[in-house]
mmCIF file of C-alpha atoms in Angstrom:
data_model
loop_
_atom_site.group_PDB
_atom_site.id
_atom_site.type_symbol
_atom_site.label_atom_id
_atom_site.label_comp_id
_atom_site.label_asym_id
_atom_site.label_seq_id
_atom_site.Cartn_x
_atom_site.Cartn_y
_atom_site.Cartn_z
ATOM 1 C CA MET A 1 48.278 30.283 44.825
ATOM 2 C CA ALA A 2 50.702 30.976 42.005
ATOM 3 C CA VAL A 3 51.405 28.686 39.054
ATOM 4 C CA SER A 4 54.759 29.538 37.511
ATOM 5 C CA PHE A 5 57.026 28.509 34.669
ATOM 6 C CA MET A 6 60.792 28.285 35.121
ATOM 7 C CA VAL A 7 62.889 31.042 33.527
ATOM 8 C CA ALA A 8 66.689 30.899 33.451
ATOM 9 C CA ASN A 9 68.632 33.986 34.444
ATOM 10 C CA GLU A 10 70.861 35.429 31.735
ATOM 11 C CA ASP A 11 74.028 33.986 33.296
ATOM 12 C CA ILE A 12 72.771 30.664 31.876
ATOM 13 C CA PRO A 13 73.406 30.747 28.093
ATOM 14 C CA ALA A 14 70.539 30.807 25.625
ATOM 15 C CA GLY A 15 69.898 27.286 24.370
ATOM 16 C CA ALA A 16 71.514 25.589 27.370
ATOM 17 C CA LYS A 17 70.005 22.209 28.261
ATOM 18 C CA VAL A 18 68.322 23.255 31.484
ATOM 19 C CA THR A 19 64.806 22.801 32.839
ATOM 20 C CA GLY A 20 63.297 26.116 31.830
ATOM 21 C CA LEU A 21 63.204 28.885 29.249
ATOM 22 C CA THR A 22 66.544 30.419 28.279
ATOM 23 C CA GLY A 23 67.330 33.733 26.607
ATOM 24 C CA LYS A 24 66.880 37.398 27.409
ATOM 25 C CA LEU A 25 64.699 37.908 30.463
ATOM 26 C CA GLU A 26 62.655 40.519 28.604
ATOM 27 C CA ASP A 27 61.717 37.857 26.054
ATOM 28 C CA THR A 28 61.206 34.858 28.323
ATOM 29 C CA ILE A 29 59.173 36.696 30.954
ATOM 30 C CA ALA A 30 57.038 38.261 28.211
ATOM 31 C CA ALA A 31 56.440 34.771 26.802
ATOM 32 C CA VAL A 32 55.420 33.409 30.213
ATOM 33 C CA ALA A 33 52.928 36.256 30.615
ATOM 34 C CA GLY A 34 51.639 35.733 27.065
ATOM 35 C CA ALA A 35 50.997 32.055 27.763
ATOM 36 C CA GLY A 36 48.718 33.003 30.656
ATOM 37 C CA PHE A 37 50.921 32.276 33.666
ATOM 38 C CA ASN A 38 50.693 34.697 36.577
ATOM 39 C CA SER A 39 54.271 34.232 37.811
ATOM 40 C CA PHE A 40 57.699 32.784 37.110
ATOM 41 C CA GLU A 41 60.474 31.016 38.997
ATOM 42 C CA LEU A 42 64.016 32.239 38.369
ATOM 43 C CA MET A 43 66.802 29.697 37.843
ATOM 44 C CA ILE A 44 70.328 30.916 38.628
ATOM 45 C CA ALA A 45 73.919 29.686 38.305
ATOM 46 C CA ASP A 46 75.878 32.713 39.537
ATOM 47 C CA PRO A 47 74.140 34.798 42.249
ATOM 48 C CA GLU A 48 76.429 37.751 41.525
ATOM 49 C CA LYS A 49 74.753 38.039 38.131
ATOM 50 C CA VAL A 50 71.219 38.231 39.484
ATOM 51 C CA ASP A 51 70.093 41.807 38.819
ATOM 52 C CA VAL A 52 67.373 42.296 41.431
ATOM 53 C CA GLY A 53 66.492 45.740 40.103
ATOM 54 C CA LYS A 54 65.993 44.406 36.581
ATOM 55 C CA VAL A 55 63.850 41.512 37.783
ATOM 56 C CA LYS A 56 61.638 43.922 39.722
ATOM 57 C CA ARG A 57 61.307 46.216 36.693
ATOM 58 C CA LEU A 58 60.255 43.272 34.530
ATOM 59 C CA GLU A 59 57.778 42.121 37.166
ATOM 60 C CA LYS A 60 56.118 45.520 36.969
ATOM 61 C CA GLN A 61 56.352 45.765 33.182
ATOM 62 C CA PHE A 62 54.661 42.415 32.550
ATOM 63 C CA SER A 63 52.450 42.274 35.678
ATOM 64 C CA LEU A 64 54.140 39.005 36.594
ATOM 65 C CA LYS A 65 55.610 38.005 39.942
ATOM 66 C CA CYS A 66 58.835 36.140 40.656
ATOM 67 C CA VAL A 67 57.833 33.613 43.311
ATOM 68 C CA PHE A 68 60.931 31.482 43.893
ATOM 69 C CA LEU A 69 64.677 31.219 43.253
ATOM 70 C CA CYS A 70 65.997 27.884 41.928
ATOM 71 C CA THR A 71 69.673 27.116 42.595
ATOM 72 C CA GLY A 72 70.045 23.826 40.721
ATOM 73 C CA GLU A 73 72.451 25.246 38.160
ATOM 74 C CA MET A 74 74.758 26.496 40.913
ATOM 75 C CA ALA A 75 75.674 22.803 40.960
ATOM 76 C CA GLY A 76 74.895 21.821 37.375
ATOM 77 C CA THR A 77 76.561 24.802 35.667
ATOM 78 C CA ALA A 78 78.877 26.282 38.320
ATOM 79 C CA GLY A 79 79.924 22.965 39.921
ATOM 80 C CA LEU A 80 79.313 24.042 43.525
ATOM 81 C CA TYR A 81 78.633 21.602 46.388
ATOM 82 C CA LEU A 82 77.885 22.511 49.984
ATOM 83 C CA ASN A 83 79.446 19.281 51.247
ATOM 84 C CA HIS A 84 82.555 19.356 49.048
ATOM 85 C CA ILE A 85 85.443 17.367 50.505
ATOM 86 C CA ASP A 86 87.802 20.268 49.736
ATOM 87 C CA ALA A 87 87.404 22.991 52.377
ATOM 88 C CA ASN A 88 88.110 25.827 49.944
ATOM 89 C CA GLU A 89 85.539 24.541 47.469
ATOM 90 C CA ARG A 90 83.038 24.078 50.273
ATOM 91 C CA LYS A 91 83.613 27.666 51.407
ATOM 92 C CA ARG A 92 83.147 28.887 47.837
ATOM 93 C CA ALA A 93 79.821 27.060 47.586
ATOM 94 C CA LEU A 94 78.659 28.329 50.974
ATOM 95 C CA ASN A 95 79.531 31.961 50.234
ATOM 96 C CA SER A 96 77.819 31.753 46.864
ATOM 97 C CA PHE A 97 74.672 30.308 48.403
ATOM 98 C CA LEU A 98 74.581 32.975 51.116
ATOM 99 C CA LEU A 99 74.629 35.584 48.348
ATOM 100 C CA ALA A 100 71.830 33.729 46.565
ATOM 101 C CA ALA A 101 69.823 33.784 49.790
ATOM 102 C CA LYS A 102 70.382 37.534 50.063
ATOM 103 C CA LYS A 103 69.163 38.023 46.478
ATOM 104 C CA ALA A 104 66.100 35.869 47.210
ATOM 105 C CA HIS A 105 65.335 37.934 50.300
ATOM 106 C CA ASP A 106 65.673 41.146 48.271
ATOM 107 C CA LEU A 107 63.144 39.721 45.807
ATOM 108 C CA GLY A 108 60.824 38.658 48.624
ATOM 109 C CA VAL A 109 60.958 34.946 47.730
ATOM 110 C CA ASN A 110 62.314 31.668 49.102
ATOM 111 C CA LEU A 111 64.948 29.451 47.468
ATOM 112 C CA ASN A 112 65.903 25.795 47.317
ATOM 113 C CA ILE A 113 68.847 23.453 47.724
ATOM 114 C CA GLY A 114 68.760 20.483 45.375
ATOM 115 C CA ARG A 115 71.927 19.091 43.751
ATOM 116 C CA LEU A 116 73.845 21.901 45.430
ATOM 117 C CA ARG A 117 73.884 19.875 48.651
ATOM 118 C CA GLY A 118 76.452 17.577 47.078
ATOM 119 C CA VAL A 119 77.366 13.922 46.654
ATOM 120 C CA ILE A 120 78.903 11.099 48.646
ATOM 121 C CA TRP A 121 82.646 11.782 48.636
ATOM 122 C CA SER A 122 85.554 9.339 49.004
ATOM 123 C CA ASP A 123 85.429 9.482 52.815
ATOM 124 C CA GLY A 124 81.923 8.026 52.858
ATOM 125 C CA LEU A 125 78.288 8.881 53.470
ATOM 126 C CA GLN A 126 78.548 9.858 57.139
ATOM 127 C CA ARG A 127 81.317 12.422 56.673
ATOM 128 C CA SER A 128 79.602 13.761 53.556
ATOM 129 C CA LEU A 129 76.407 14.288 55.567
ATOM 130 C CA GLU A 130 78.340 15.868 58.424
ATOM 131 C CA ARG A 131 79.879 18.434 56.097
ATOM 132 C CA LEU A 132 76.473 19.160 54.604
ATOM 133 C CA GLY A 133 75.031 19.620 58.084
ATOM 134 C CA GLU A 134 77.797 22.067 58.989
ATOM 135 C CA SER A 135 77.101 24.147 55.880
ATOM 136 C CA LEU A 136 73.359 24.155 56.480
ATOM 137 C CA GLU A 137 73.898 25.242 60.091
ATOM 138 C CA ARG A 138 75.908 28.214 58.803
ATOM 139 C CA ILE A 139 73.116 29.051 56.391
ATOM 140 C CA ASP A 140 70.449 28.706 59.078
ATOM 141 C CA SER A 141 72.361 31.048 61.381
ATOM 142 C CA TYR A 142 72.787 33.648 58.629
ATOM 143 C CA VAL A 143 69.124 33.514 57.657
ATOM 144 C CA ARG A 144 68.034 33.811 61.291
ATOM 145 C CA SER A 145 70.192 36.881 61.921
ATOM 146 C CA GLU A 146 70.100 38.670 58.552
ATOM 147 C CA LEU A 147 67.199 37.491 56.367
ATOM 148 C CA GLU A 148 64.063 37.504 58.473
ATOM 149 C CA GLY A 149 61.160 35.624 56.924
ATOM 150 C CA LEU A 150 63.227 33.644 54.411
ATOM 151 C CA SER A 151 62.829 29.879 54.118
ATOM 152 C CA VAL A 152 65.420 27.590 52.535
ATOM 153 C CA LEU A 153 63.822 24.507 50.992
ATOM 154 C CA ILE A 154 65.592 21.165 50.657
ATOM 155 C CA GLU A 155 64.400 19.275 47.596
ATOM 156 C CA PRO A 156 64.434 15.464 47.956
ATOM 157 C CA LEU A 157 65.854 13.970 44.748
ATOM 158 C CA ARG A 158 65.992 10.494 43.234
ATOM 159 C CA LYS A 159 69.239 8.660 43.977
ATOM 160 C CA VAL A 160 70.269 8.664 40.323
ATOM 161 C CA VAL A 161 70.280 12.484 40.449
ATOM 162 C CA CYS A 162 71.620 12.972 43.990
ATOM 163 C CA PRO A 163 72.672 10.164 46.353
ATOM 164 C CA ILE A 164 71.653 11.832 49.650
ATOM 165 C CA LEU A 165 68.315 12.958 51.135
ATOM 166 C CA ASN A 166 66.070 11.098 48.717
ATOM 167 C CA ASN A 167 62.648 11.313 50.337
ATOM 168 C CA CYS A 168 60.684 13.681 52.559
ATOM 169 C CA ALA A 169 60.939 11.728 55.820
ATOM 170 C CA GLU A 170 64.713 11.358 55.511
ATOM 171 C CA THR A 171 65.048 15.060 54.733
ATOM 172 C CA ALA A 172 62.803 16.162 57.606
ATOM 173 C CA SER A 173 64.717 13.975 60.051
ATOM 174 C CA PHE A 174 68.025 15.463 58.884
ATOM 175 C CA LEU A 175 66.702 18.995 59.390
ATOM 176 C CA SER A 176 65.108 18.236 62.762
ATOM 177 C CA GLU A 177 68.176 16.552 64.226
ATOM 178 C CA ARG A 178 70.240 19.655 63.464
ATOM 179 C CA GLU A 179 67.494 22.099 64.565
ATOM 180 C CA LEU A 180 67.545 23.873 61.217
ATOM 181 C CA ASN A 181 64.478 25.970 61.918
ATOM 182 C CA ASN A 182 64.581 28.103 58.774
ATOM 183 C CA PHE A 183 64.468 25.082 56.480
ATOM 184 C CA ARG A 184 61.459 23.414 54.877
ATOM 185 C CA ILE A 185 60.862 20.970 52.001
ATOM 186 C CA LEU A 186 60.263 21.413 48.270
ATOM 187 C CA LEU A 187 58.313 18.597 46.616
ATOM 188 C CA ASP A 188 58.994 17.656 42.976
ATOM 189 C CA SER A 189 56.557 15.421 41.087
ATOM 190 C CA ASP A 190 59.396 13.737 39.161
ATOM 191 C CA HIS A 191 61.366 12.988 42.340
ATOM 192 C CA PHE A 192 58.322 12.027 44.412
ATOM 193 C CA ASP A 193 58.851 8.740 46.263
ATOM 194 C CA GLU A 194 55.476 7.063 45.736
ATOM 195 C CA LYS A 195 56.173 4.501 48.470
ATOM 196 C CA GLU A 196 57.505 6.759 51.222
ATOM 197 C CA ASP A 197 56.294 10.302 50.537
ATOM 198 C CA PRO A 198 52.451 10.190 50.479
ATOM 199 C CA SER A 199 52.031 9.354 54.178
ATOM 200 C CA PHE A 200 54.634 11.967 55.134
ATOM 201 C CA VAL A 201 52.954 14.683 53.080
ATOM 202 C CA ASN A 202 49.549 13.841 54.515
ATOM 203 C CA SER A 203 50.858 14.183 58.082
ATOM 204 C CA ASN A 204 53.348 17.035 57.599
ATOM 205 C CA ILE A 205 51.917 19.305 54.935
ATOM 206 C CA GLU A 206 53.072 22.374 56.895
ATOM 207 C CA LEU A 207 56.668 21.442 55.982
ATOM 208 C CA ILE A 208 55.957 21.556 52.225
ATOM 209 C CA LYS A 209 56.419 25.151 51.034
ATOM 210 C CA HIS A 210 56.766 24.829 47.261
ATOM 211 C CA VAL A 211 56.052 22.250 44.537
ATOM 212 C CA HIS A 212 57.818 21.622 41.231
ATOM 213 C CA LEU A 213 55.787 20.054 38.436
ATOM 214 C CA ALA A 214 57.618 17.890 35.907
ATOM 215 C CA ASP A 215 56.858 14.650 34.110
ATOM 216 C CA SER A 216 59.156 11.593 34.095
ATOM 217 C CA ASN A 217 62.818 12.627 33.783
ATOM 218 C CA HIS A 218 61.599 16.235 33.686
ATOM 219 C CA LYS A 219 59.878 15.846 30.341
ATOM 220 C CA PRO A 220 57.132 18.365 29.517
ATOM 221 C CA LEU A 221 53.898 17.689 31.371
ATOM 222 C CA GLY A 222 51.870 14.911 29.781
ATOM 223 C CA ARG A 223 54.858 13.384 27.969
ATOM 224 C CA GLY A 224 55.801 10.833 30.650
ATOM 225 C CA ALA A 225 54.262 8.377 33.110
ATOM 226 C CA ILE A 226 53.303 10.630 36.035
ATOM 227 C CA ASP A 227 49.646 10.668 37.061
ATOM 228 C CA PHE A 228 49.218 14.371 37.749
ATOM 229 C CA GLN A 229 45.586 14.044 38.729
ATOM 230 C CA SER A 230 46.567 11.657 41.520
ATOM 231 C CA PHE A 231 49.548 13.788 42.552
ATOM 232 C CA LEU A 232 47.515 16.994 42.715
ATOM 233 C CA ASN A 233 44.633 15.288 44.508
ATOM 234 C CA MET A 234 47.067 13.992 47.121
ATOM 235 C CA LEU A 235 48.370 17.492 47.748
ATOM 236 C CA SER A 236 44.889 19.004 47.844
ATOM 237 C CA LYS A 237 43.556 16.411 50.296
ATOM 238 C CA SER A 238 46.613 16.961 52.492
ATOM 239 C CA GLY A 239 45.787 20.683 52.656
ATOM 240 C CA TYR A 240 48.509 22.124 50.434
ATOM 241 C CA VAL A 241 47.690 25.721 49.424
ATOM 242 C CA GLY A 242 51.142 26.921 48.321
ATOM 243 C CA ASP A 243 52.683 27.724 44.948
ATOM 244 C CA TYR A 244 53.572 25.491 41.994
ATOM 245 C CA SER A 245 56.284 25.909 39.368
ATOM 246 C CA VAL A 246 56.719 23.986 36.126
ATOM 247 C CA GLU A 247 60.333 22.816 35.727
ATOM 248 C CA VAL A 248 60.785 20.842 32.497
ATOM 249 C CA PHE A 249 63.188 20.399 29.616
ATOM 250 C CA CYS A 250 61.722 22.336 26.698
ATOM 251 C CA ASP A 251 61.552 21.219 23.092
ATOM 252 C CA GLU A 252 63.611 22.991 20.440
ATOM 253 C CA ASP A 253 60.723 25.434 20.165
ATOM 254 C CA GLN A 254 60.599 26.319 23.858
ATOM 255 C CA ILE A 255 57.651 28.692 23.432
ATOM 256 C CA GLU A 256 55.592 25.825 22.041
ATOM 257 C CA THR A 257 56.448 23.785 25.162
ATOM 258 C CA LEU A 258 55.373 26.744 27.293
ATOM 259 C CA ARG A 259 52.023 27.041 25.529
ATOM 260 C CA ASP A 260 51.421 23.283 25.594
ATOM 261 C CA THR A 261 52.091 23.328 29.342
ATOM 262 C CA ALA A 262 49.538 26.067 29.931
ATOM 263 C CA SER A 263 46.946 24.085 27.959
ATOM 264 C CA PHE A 264 47.770 20.904 29.889
ATOM 265 C CA LEU A 265 47.353 22.588 33.284
ATOM 266 C CA LYS A 266 44.027 24.193 32.421
ATOM 267 C CA ALA A 267 42.476 20.726 32.345
ATOM 268 C CA PHE A 268 42.921 20.456 36.131
ATOM 269 C CA PRO A 269 40.376 22.078 38.501
ATOM 270 C CA HIS A 270 43.259 23.035 40.848
ATOM 271 C CA PHE A 271 44.370 25.683 38.343
ATOM 272 C CA LEU A 272 41.106 27.124 37.078
ATOM 273 C CA GLU A 273 40.431 29.890 39.607
ATOM 274 C CA GLY A 274 42.703 32.701 38.482
ATOM 275 C CA SER A 275 46.024 30.980 39.146
ATOM 276 C CA LEU A 276 46.748 30.392 35.469
#
């Protein structure tokens, strides 16, 4: 089990308001290692600017492993949506994501689709979902034929952040109906649907392949209302043995947030046996 902290790739400007460390990768990855984490998750906006060779060199230099590729800023920064109502924009988003998937495969990690899936456009929910399904089918076909072993994870999000696919059961049904066999689910503590998700997770833990840790509204851990002991116990009792990544907005002194996070996590038995 890996416990990671989010690091933004250098195509995301230093100081940008994103959920992770920003700056030179040499500095941020060194800081993550210095805080005691054994791995990092890489946030990207432009897949063309992901230097796989550099990431691998830094992994070796700092004895730290990249465990996941986060694509949230492909929507937030680059403005891409896989269900865009404009066909040219939709194609641009799809091609960019396919490149991101290739970079993830080269790094030996999985990647997610969060806000990148899109919104409800002027022609309504059903057509918006149909366009999303068409894009995901293209992705599934590409992964099956070109990127053996890769999983693409859909991240259920609260409606205020993304209006479609808001809980695990809804997401799993969407994937199953379209026979998207290379897709799984990413669980986020801040987007966790406390009414709908616990029973799903307990019965379908094999579909959960990665977990993001964030407090309310992605505040640093311990600064919001989320009961992490309960959340982690739920995952443990369900049989989850996969990786975790911290994805939070950092304070002005982002290294202090990093260190505070490491201290917060060490209070939980889940993270005491060499994972942090």
